PDB file of C-alpha atoms in Angstrom:
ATOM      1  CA  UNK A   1     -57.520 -45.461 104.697  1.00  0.00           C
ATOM      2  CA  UNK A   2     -53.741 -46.349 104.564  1.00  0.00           C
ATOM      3  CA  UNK A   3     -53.068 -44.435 101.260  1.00  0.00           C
ATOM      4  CA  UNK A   4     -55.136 -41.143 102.757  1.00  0.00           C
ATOM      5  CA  UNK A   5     -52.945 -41.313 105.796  1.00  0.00           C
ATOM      6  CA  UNK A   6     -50.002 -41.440 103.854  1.00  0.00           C
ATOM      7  CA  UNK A   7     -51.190 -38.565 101.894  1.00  0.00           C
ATOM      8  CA  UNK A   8     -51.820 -36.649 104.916  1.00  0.00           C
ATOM      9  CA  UNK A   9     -48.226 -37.476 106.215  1.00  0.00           C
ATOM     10  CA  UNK A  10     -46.668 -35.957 102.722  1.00  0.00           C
ATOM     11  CA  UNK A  11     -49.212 -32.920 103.214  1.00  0.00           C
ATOM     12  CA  UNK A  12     -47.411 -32.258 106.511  1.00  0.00           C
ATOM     13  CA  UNK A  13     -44.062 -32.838 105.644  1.00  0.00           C
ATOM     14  CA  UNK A  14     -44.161 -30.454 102.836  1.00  0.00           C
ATOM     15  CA  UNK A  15     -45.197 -27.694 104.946  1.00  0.00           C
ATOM     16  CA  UNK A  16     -42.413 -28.044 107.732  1.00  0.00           C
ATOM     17  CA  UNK A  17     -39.606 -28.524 105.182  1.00  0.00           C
ATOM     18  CA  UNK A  18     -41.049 -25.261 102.764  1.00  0.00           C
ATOM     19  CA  UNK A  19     -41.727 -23.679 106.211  1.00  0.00           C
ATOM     20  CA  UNK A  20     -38.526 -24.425 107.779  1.00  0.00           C
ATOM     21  CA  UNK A  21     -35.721 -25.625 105.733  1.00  0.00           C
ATOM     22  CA  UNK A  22     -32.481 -27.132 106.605  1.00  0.00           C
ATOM     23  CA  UNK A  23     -30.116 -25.065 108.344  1.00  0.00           C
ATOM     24  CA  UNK A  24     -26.875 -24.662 106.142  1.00  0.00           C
ATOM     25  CA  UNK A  25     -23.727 -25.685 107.798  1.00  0.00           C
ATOM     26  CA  UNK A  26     -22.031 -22.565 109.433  1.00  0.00           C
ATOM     27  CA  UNK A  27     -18.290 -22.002 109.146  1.00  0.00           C
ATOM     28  CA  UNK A  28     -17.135 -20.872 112.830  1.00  0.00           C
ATOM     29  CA  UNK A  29     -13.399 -20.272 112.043  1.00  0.00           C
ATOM     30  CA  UNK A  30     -13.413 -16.822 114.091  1.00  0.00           C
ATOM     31  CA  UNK A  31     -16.311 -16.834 116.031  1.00  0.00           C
ATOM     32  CA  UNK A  32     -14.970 -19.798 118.407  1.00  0.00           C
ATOM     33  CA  UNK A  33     -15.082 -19.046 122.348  1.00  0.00           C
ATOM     34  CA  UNK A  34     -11.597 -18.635 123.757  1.00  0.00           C
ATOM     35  CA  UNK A  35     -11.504 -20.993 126.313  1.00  0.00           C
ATOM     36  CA  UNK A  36      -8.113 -21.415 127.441  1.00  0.00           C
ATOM     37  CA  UNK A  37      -6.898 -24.034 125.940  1.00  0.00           C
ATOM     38  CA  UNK A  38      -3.141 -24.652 127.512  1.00  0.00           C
ATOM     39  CA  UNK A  39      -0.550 -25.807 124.903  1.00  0.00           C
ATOM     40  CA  UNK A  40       3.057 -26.013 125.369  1.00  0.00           C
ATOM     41  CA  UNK A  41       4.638 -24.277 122.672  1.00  0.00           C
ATOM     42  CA  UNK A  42       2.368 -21.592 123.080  1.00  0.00           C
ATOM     43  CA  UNK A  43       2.796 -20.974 126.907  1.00  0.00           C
ATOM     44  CA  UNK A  44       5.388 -19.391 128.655  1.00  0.00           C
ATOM     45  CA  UNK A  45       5.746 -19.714 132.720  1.00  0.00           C
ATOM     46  CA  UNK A  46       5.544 -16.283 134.401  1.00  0.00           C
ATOM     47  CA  UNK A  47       7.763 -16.346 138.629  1.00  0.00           C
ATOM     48  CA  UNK A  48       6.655 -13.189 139.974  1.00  0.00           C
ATOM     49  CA  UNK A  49       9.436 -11.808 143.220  1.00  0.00           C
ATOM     50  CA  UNK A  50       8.988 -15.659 145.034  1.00  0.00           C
ATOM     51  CA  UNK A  51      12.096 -13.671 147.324  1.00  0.00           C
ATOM     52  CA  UNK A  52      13.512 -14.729 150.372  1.00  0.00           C
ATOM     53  CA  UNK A  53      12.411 -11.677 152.494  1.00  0.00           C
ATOM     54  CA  UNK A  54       9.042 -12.122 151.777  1.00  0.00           C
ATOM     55  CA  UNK A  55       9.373 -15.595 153.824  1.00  0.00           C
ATOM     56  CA  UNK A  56       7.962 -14.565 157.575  1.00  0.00           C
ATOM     57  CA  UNK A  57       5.129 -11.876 155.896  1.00  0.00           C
ATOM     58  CA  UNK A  58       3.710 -13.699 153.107  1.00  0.00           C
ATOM     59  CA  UNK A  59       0.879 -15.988 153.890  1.00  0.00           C
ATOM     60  CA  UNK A  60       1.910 -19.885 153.315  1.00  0.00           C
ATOM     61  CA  UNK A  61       5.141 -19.196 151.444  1.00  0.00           C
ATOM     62  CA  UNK A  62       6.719 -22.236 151.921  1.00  0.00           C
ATOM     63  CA  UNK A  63       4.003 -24.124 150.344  1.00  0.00           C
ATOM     64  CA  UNK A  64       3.630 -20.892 147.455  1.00  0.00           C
ATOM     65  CA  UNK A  65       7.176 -21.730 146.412  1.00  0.00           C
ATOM     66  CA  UNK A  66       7.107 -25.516 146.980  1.00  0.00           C
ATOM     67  CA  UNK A  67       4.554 -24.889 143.862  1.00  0.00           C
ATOM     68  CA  UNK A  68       5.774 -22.937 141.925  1.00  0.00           C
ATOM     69  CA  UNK A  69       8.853 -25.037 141.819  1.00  0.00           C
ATOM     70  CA  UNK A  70       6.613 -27.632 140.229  1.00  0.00           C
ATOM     71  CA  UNK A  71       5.699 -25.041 137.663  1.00  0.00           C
ATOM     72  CA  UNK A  72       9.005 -24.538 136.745  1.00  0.00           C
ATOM     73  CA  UNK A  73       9.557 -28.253 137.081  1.00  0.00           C
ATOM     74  CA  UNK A  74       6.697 -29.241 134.430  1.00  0.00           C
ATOM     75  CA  UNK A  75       7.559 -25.876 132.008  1.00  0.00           C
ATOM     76  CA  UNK A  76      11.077 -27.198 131.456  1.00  0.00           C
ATOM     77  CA  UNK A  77      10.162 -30.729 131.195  1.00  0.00           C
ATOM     78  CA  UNK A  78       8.144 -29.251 128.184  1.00  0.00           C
ATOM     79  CA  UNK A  79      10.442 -26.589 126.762  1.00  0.00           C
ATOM     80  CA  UNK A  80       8.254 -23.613 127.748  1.00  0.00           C
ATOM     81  CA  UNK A  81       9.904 -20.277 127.901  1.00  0.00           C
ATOM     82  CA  UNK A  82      10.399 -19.187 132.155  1.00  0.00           C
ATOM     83  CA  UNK A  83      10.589 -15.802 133.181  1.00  0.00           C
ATOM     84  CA  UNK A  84      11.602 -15.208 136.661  1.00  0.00           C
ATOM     85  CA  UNK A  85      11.917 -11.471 138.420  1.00  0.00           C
ATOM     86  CA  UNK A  86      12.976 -10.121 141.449  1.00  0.00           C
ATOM     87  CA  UNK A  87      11.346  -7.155 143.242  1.00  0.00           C
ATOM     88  CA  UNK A  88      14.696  -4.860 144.148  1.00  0.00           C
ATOM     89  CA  UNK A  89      16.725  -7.748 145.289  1.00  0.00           C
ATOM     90  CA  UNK A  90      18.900  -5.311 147.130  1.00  0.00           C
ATOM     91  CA  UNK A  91      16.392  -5.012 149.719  1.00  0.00           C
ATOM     92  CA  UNK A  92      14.316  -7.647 149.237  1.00  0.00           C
ATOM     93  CA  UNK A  93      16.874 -10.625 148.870  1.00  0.00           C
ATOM     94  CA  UNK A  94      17.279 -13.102 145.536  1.00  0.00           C
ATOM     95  CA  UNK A  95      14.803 -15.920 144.606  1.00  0.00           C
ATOM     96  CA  UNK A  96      14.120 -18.529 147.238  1.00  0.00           C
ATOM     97  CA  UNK A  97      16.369 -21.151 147.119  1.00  0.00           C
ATOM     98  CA  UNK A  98      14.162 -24.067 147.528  1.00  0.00           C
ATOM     99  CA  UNK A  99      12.864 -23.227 144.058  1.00  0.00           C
ATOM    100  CA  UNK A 100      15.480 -24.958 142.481  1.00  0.00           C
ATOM    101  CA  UNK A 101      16.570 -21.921 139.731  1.00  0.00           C
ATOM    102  CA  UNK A 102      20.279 -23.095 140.308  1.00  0.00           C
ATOM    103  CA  UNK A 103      19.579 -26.364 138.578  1.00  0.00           C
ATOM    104  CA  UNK A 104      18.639 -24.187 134.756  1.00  0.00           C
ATOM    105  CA  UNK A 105      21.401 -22.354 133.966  1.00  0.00           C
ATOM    106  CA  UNK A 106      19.695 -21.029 131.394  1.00  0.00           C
ATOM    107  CA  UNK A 107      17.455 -18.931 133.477  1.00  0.00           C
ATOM    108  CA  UNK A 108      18.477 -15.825 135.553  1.00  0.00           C
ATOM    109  CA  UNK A 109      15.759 -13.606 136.960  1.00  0.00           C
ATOM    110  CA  UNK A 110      15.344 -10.361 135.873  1.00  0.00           C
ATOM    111  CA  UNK A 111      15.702  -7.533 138.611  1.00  0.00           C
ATOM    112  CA  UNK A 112      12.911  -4.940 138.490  1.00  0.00           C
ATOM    113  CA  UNK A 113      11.507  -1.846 140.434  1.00  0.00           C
ATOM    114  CA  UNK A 114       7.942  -1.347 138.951  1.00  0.00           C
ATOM    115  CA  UNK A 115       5.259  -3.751 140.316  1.00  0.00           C
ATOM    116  CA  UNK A 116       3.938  -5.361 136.797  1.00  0.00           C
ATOM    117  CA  UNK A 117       6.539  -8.121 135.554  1.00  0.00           C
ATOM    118  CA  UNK A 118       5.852  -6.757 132.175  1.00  0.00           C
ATOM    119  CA  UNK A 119       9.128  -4.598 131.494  1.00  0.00           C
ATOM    120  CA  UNK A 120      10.252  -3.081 128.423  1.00  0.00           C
ATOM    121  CA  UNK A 121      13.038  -5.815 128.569  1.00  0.00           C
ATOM    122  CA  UNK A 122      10.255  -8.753 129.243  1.00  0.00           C
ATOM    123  CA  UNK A 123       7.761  -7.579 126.944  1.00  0.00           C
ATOM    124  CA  UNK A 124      10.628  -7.107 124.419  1.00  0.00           C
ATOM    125  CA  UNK A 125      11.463 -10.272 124.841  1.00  0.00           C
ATOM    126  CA  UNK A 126       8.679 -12.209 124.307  1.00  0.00           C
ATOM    127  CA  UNK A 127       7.672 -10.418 121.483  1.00  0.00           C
ATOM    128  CA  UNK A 128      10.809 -10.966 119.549  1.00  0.00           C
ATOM    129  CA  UNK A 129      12.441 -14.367 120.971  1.00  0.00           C
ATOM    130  CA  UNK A 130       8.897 -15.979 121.841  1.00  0.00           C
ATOM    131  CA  UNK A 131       6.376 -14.276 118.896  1.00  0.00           C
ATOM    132  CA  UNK A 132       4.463 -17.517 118.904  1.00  0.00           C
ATOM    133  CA  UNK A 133       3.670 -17.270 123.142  1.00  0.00           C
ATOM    134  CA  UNK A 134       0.000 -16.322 123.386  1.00  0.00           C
ATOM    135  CA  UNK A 135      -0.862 -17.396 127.039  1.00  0.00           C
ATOM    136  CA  UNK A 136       0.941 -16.556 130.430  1.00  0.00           C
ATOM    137  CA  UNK A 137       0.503 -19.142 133.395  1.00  0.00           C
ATOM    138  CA  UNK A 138       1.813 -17.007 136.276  1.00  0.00           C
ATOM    139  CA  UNK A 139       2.545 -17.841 139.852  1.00  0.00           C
ATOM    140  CA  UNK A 140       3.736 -15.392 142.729  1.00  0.00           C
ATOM    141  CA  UNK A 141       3.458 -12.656 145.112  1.00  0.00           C
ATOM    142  CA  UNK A 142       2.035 -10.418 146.257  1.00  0.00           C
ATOM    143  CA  UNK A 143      -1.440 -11.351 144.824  1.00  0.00           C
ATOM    144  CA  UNK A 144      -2.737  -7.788 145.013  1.00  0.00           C
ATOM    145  CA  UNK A 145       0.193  -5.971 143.328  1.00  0.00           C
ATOM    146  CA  UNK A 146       3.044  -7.788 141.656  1.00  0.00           C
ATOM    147  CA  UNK A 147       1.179 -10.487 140.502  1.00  0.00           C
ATOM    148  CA  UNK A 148      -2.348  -8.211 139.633  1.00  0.00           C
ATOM    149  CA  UNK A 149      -0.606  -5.602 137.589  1.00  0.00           C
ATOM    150  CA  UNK A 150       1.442  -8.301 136.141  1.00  0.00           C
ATOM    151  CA  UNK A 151      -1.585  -9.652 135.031  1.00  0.00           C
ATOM    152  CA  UNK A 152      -3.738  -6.572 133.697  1.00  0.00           C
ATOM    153  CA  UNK A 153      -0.509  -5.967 131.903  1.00  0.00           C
ATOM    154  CA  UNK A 154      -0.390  -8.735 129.779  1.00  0.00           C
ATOM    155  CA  UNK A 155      -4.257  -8.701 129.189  1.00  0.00           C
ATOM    156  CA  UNK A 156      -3.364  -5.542 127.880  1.00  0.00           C
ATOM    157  CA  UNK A 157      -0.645  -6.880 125.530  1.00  0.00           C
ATOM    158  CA  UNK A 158      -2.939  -9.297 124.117  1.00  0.00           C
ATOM    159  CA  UNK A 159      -1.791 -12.197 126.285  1.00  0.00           C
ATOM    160  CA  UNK A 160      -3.823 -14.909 127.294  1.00  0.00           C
ATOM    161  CA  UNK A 161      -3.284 -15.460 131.340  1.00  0.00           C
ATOM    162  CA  UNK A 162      -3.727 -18.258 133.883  1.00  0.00           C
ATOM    163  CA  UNK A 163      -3.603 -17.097 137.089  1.00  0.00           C
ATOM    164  CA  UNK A 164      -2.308 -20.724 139.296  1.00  0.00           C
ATOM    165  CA  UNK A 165      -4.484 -19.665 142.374  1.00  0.00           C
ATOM    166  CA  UNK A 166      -2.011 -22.214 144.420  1.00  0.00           C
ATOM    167  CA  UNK A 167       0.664 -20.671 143.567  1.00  0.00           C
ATOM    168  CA  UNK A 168       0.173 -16.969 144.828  1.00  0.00           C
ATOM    169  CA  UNK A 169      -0.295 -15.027 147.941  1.00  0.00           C
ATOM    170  CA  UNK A 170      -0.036 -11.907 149.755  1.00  0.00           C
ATOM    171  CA  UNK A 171       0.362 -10.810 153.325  1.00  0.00           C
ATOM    172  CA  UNK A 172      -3.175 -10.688 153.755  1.00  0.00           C
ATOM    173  CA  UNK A 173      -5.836 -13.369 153.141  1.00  0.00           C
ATOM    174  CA  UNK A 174      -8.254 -10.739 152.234  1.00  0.00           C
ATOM    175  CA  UNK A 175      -5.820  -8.832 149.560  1.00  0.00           C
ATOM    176  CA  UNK A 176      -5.531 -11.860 147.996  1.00  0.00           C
ATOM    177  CA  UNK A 177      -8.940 -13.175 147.731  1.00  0.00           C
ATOM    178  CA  UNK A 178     -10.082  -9.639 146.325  1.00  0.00           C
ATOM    179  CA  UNK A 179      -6.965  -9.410 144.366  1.00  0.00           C
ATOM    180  CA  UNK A 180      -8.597 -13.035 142.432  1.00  0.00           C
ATOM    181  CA  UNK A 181     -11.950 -11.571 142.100  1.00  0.00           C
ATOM    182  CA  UNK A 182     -10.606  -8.440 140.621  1.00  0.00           C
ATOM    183  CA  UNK A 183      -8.123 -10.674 138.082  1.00  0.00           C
ATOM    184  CA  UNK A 184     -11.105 -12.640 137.124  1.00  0.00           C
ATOM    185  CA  UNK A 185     -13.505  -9.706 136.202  1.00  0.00           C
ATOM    186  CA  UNK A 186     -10.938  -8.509 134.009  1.00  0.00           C
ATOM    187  CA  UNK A 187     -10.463 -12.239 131.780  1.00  0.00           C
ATOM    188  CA  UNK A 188      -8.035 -14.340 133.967  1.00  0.00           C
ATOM    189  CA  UNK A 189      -8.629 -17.558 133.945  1.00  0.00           C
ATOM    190  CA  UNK A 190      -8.535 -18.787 137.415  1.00  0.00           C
ATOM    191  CA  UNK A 191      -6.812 -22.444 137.949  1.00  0.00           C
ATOM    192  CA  UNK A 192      -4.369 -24.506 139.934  1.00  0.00           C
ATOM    193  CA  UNK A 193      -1.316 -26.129 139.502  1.00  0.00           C
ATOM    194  CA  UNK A 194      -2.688 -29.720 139.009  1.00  0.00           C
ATOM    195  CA  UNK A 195      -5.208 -28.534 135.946  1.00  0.00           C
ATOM    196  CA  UNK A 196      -2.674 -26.295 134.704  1.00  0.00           C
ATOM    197  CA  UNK A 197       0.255 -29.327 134.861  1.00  0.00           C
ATOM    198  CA  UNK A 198      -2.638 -32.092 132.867  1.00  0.00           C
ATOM    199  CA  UNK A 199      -3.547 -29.427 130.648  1.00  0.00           C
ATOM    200  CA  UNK A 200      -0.455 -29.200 129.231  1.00  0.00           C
ATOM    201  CA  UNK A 201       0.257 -32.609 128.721  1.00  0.00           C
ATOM    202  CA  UNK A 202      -3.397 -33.066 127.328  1.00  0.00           C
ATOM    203  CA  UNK A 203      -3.109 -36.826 128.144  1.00  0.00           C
ATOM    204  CA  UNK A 204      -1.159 -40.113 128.829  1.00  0.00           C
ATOM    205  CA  UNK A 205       0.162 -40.161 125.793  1.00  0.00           C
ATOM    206  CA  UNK A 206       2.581 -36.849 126.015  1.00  0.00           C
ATOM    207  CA  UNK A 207       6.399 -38.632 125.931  1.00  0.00           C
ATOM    208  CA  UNK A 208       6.845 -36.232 128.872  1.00  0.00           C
ATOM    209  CA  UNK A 209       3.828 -38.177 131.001  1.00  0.00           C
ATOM    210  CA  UNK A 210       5.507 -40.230 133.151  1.00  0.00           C
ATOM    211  CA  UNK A 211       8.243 -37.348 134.486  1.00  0.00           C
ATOM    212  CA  UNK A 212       5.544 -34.789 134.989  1.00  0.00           C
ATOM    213  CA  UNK A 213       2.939 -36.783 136.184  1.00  0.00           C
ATOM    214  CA  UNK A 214       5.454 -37.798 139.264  1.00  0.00           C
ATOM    215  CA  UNK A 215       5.166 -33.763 140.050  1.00  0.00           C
ATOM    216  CA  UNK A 216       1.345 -34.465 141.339  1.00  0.00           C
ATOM    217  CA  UNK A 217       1.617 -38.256 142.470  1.00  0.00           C
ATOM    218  CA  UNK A 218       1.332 -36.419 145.997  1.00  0.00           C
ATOM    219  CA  UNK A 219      -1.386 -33.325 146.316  1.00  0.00           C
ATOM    220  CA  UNK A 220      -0.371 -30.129 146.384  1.00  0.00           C
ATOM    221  CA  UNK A 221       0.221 -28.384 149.541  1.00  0.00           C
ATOM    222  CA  UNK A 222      -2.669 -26.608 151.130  1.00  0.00           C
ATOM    223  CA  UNK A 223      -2.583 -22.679 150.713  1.00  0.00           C
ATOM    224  CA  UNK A 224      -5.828 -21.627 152.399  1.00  0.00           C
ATOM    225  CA  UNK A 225      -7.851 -21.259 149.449  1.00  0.00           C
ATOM    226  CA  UNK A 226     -11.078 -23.296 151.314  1.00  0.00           C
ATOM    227  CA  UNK A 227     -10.224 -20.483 153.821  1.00  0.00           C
ATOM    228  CA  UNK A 228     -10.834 -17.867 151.136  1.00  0.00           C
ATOM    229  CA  UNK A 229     -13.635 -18.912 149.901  1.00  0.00           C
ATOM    230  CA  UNK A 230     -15.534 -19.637 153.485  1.00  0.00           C
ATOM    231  CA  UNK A 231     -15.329 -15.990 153.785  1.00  0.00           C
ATOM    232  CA  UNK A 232     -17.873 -15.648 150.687  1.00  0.00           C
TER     233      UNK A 232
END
């Protein structure tokens, strides 16, 4: 009885292997999911208009900039490329000074009239002095128009972006929750400061750990995103 059951077993695993046979290995070099993987020296930090006029209209703007500064903070820490633009600065007024541009002299913000950040002089830029930047994080205001075009902008230039959802705001609550969806639908990856900071460093290990990890030792400050997303 042993040797026909072992027979039987043979019998059957002959006819799954000739009916289904291994699976050869498959090479998925450029099939793999973009999934927004952050890496330093492939990331540039994007300061859209974070102006001093826009201090009494823009919802939780001390907070927006208090931020961003910690973007900026954690991007030169790790030798990413900054750009930083103003929105007419004749009427509108120059960068906030809590932001703490005065302390990189290598950065001076760029003055602009259009909405989108992405200038001939930006785009220029990165293309030539930055050919290796792939991915945007971005921070600013307004959500629904600065910071959106911005955005659809450098989709359209073949730019990765991360949209720090902390880190921007309009006027209006409602502009900039619909100004996120509208991001989103279009391939912006939606994050916040604290993932965006870790992702970069990618672990405890990073020589840069212990400087950037005092950044987040205290939370962020809240910017009415639970607010937001009660409305949905």
């Amino acid at each position: 009885m042993l040797i026909v059951f072992l027979c039987f077993v043979i019998y059957l695993s002959n006819i799954i292997y000739l009916g289904t046979p291994p699976t050869e290995p498959v090479n998925m070099a450029g099939t793999l999911r973009n999934v927004g993987r952050l890496v330093p020296n492939r990331s540039a930090l994007f300061l859209c208009d974070l102006q001093e006029k826009f201090r009494p209209i823009v919802q939780y703007f001390p907070e927006i900039v208090a931020i961003s500064g910690r973007m900026l903070h954690a991007a030169k820490a790790l030798n990413m490329p900054v750009i930083i633009t103003e929105q007419y600065p004749k009427g509108l007024g120059r960068t906030a000074a809590e932001l703490g541009i005065d302390k990189y002299l290598d950065i001076k913000p760029v003055e602009k009239t259009q909405f989108s950040m992405c200038t001939p002089e930006i785009i220029g830029l990165m293309k030539s002095k930055y050919p290796d930047v792939d991915t945007i994080i971005l921070c600013g205001i307004e959500a629904h128009v600065c910071v959106q075009n911005t955005a659809l902008n450098l989709l359209e230039n073949n730019f990765n972006v991360h949209l720090v959802v902390d880190a921007c705001s309009s006027r209006s609550l409602v502009d900039r929750m619909y100004a996120y969806d509208r991001m989103k639908s279009s391939g912006v990856f939606l994050t916040t400061s604290e993932a965006v900071i870790l992702g970069l460093l990618g672990g405890s290990l990073h020589p840069k750990f212990k400087e950037i990890q005092e950044l987040i030792m205290k939370s962020a400050p809240d910017t009415g995103l639970l607010s937001m997303r009660s409305r949905n």
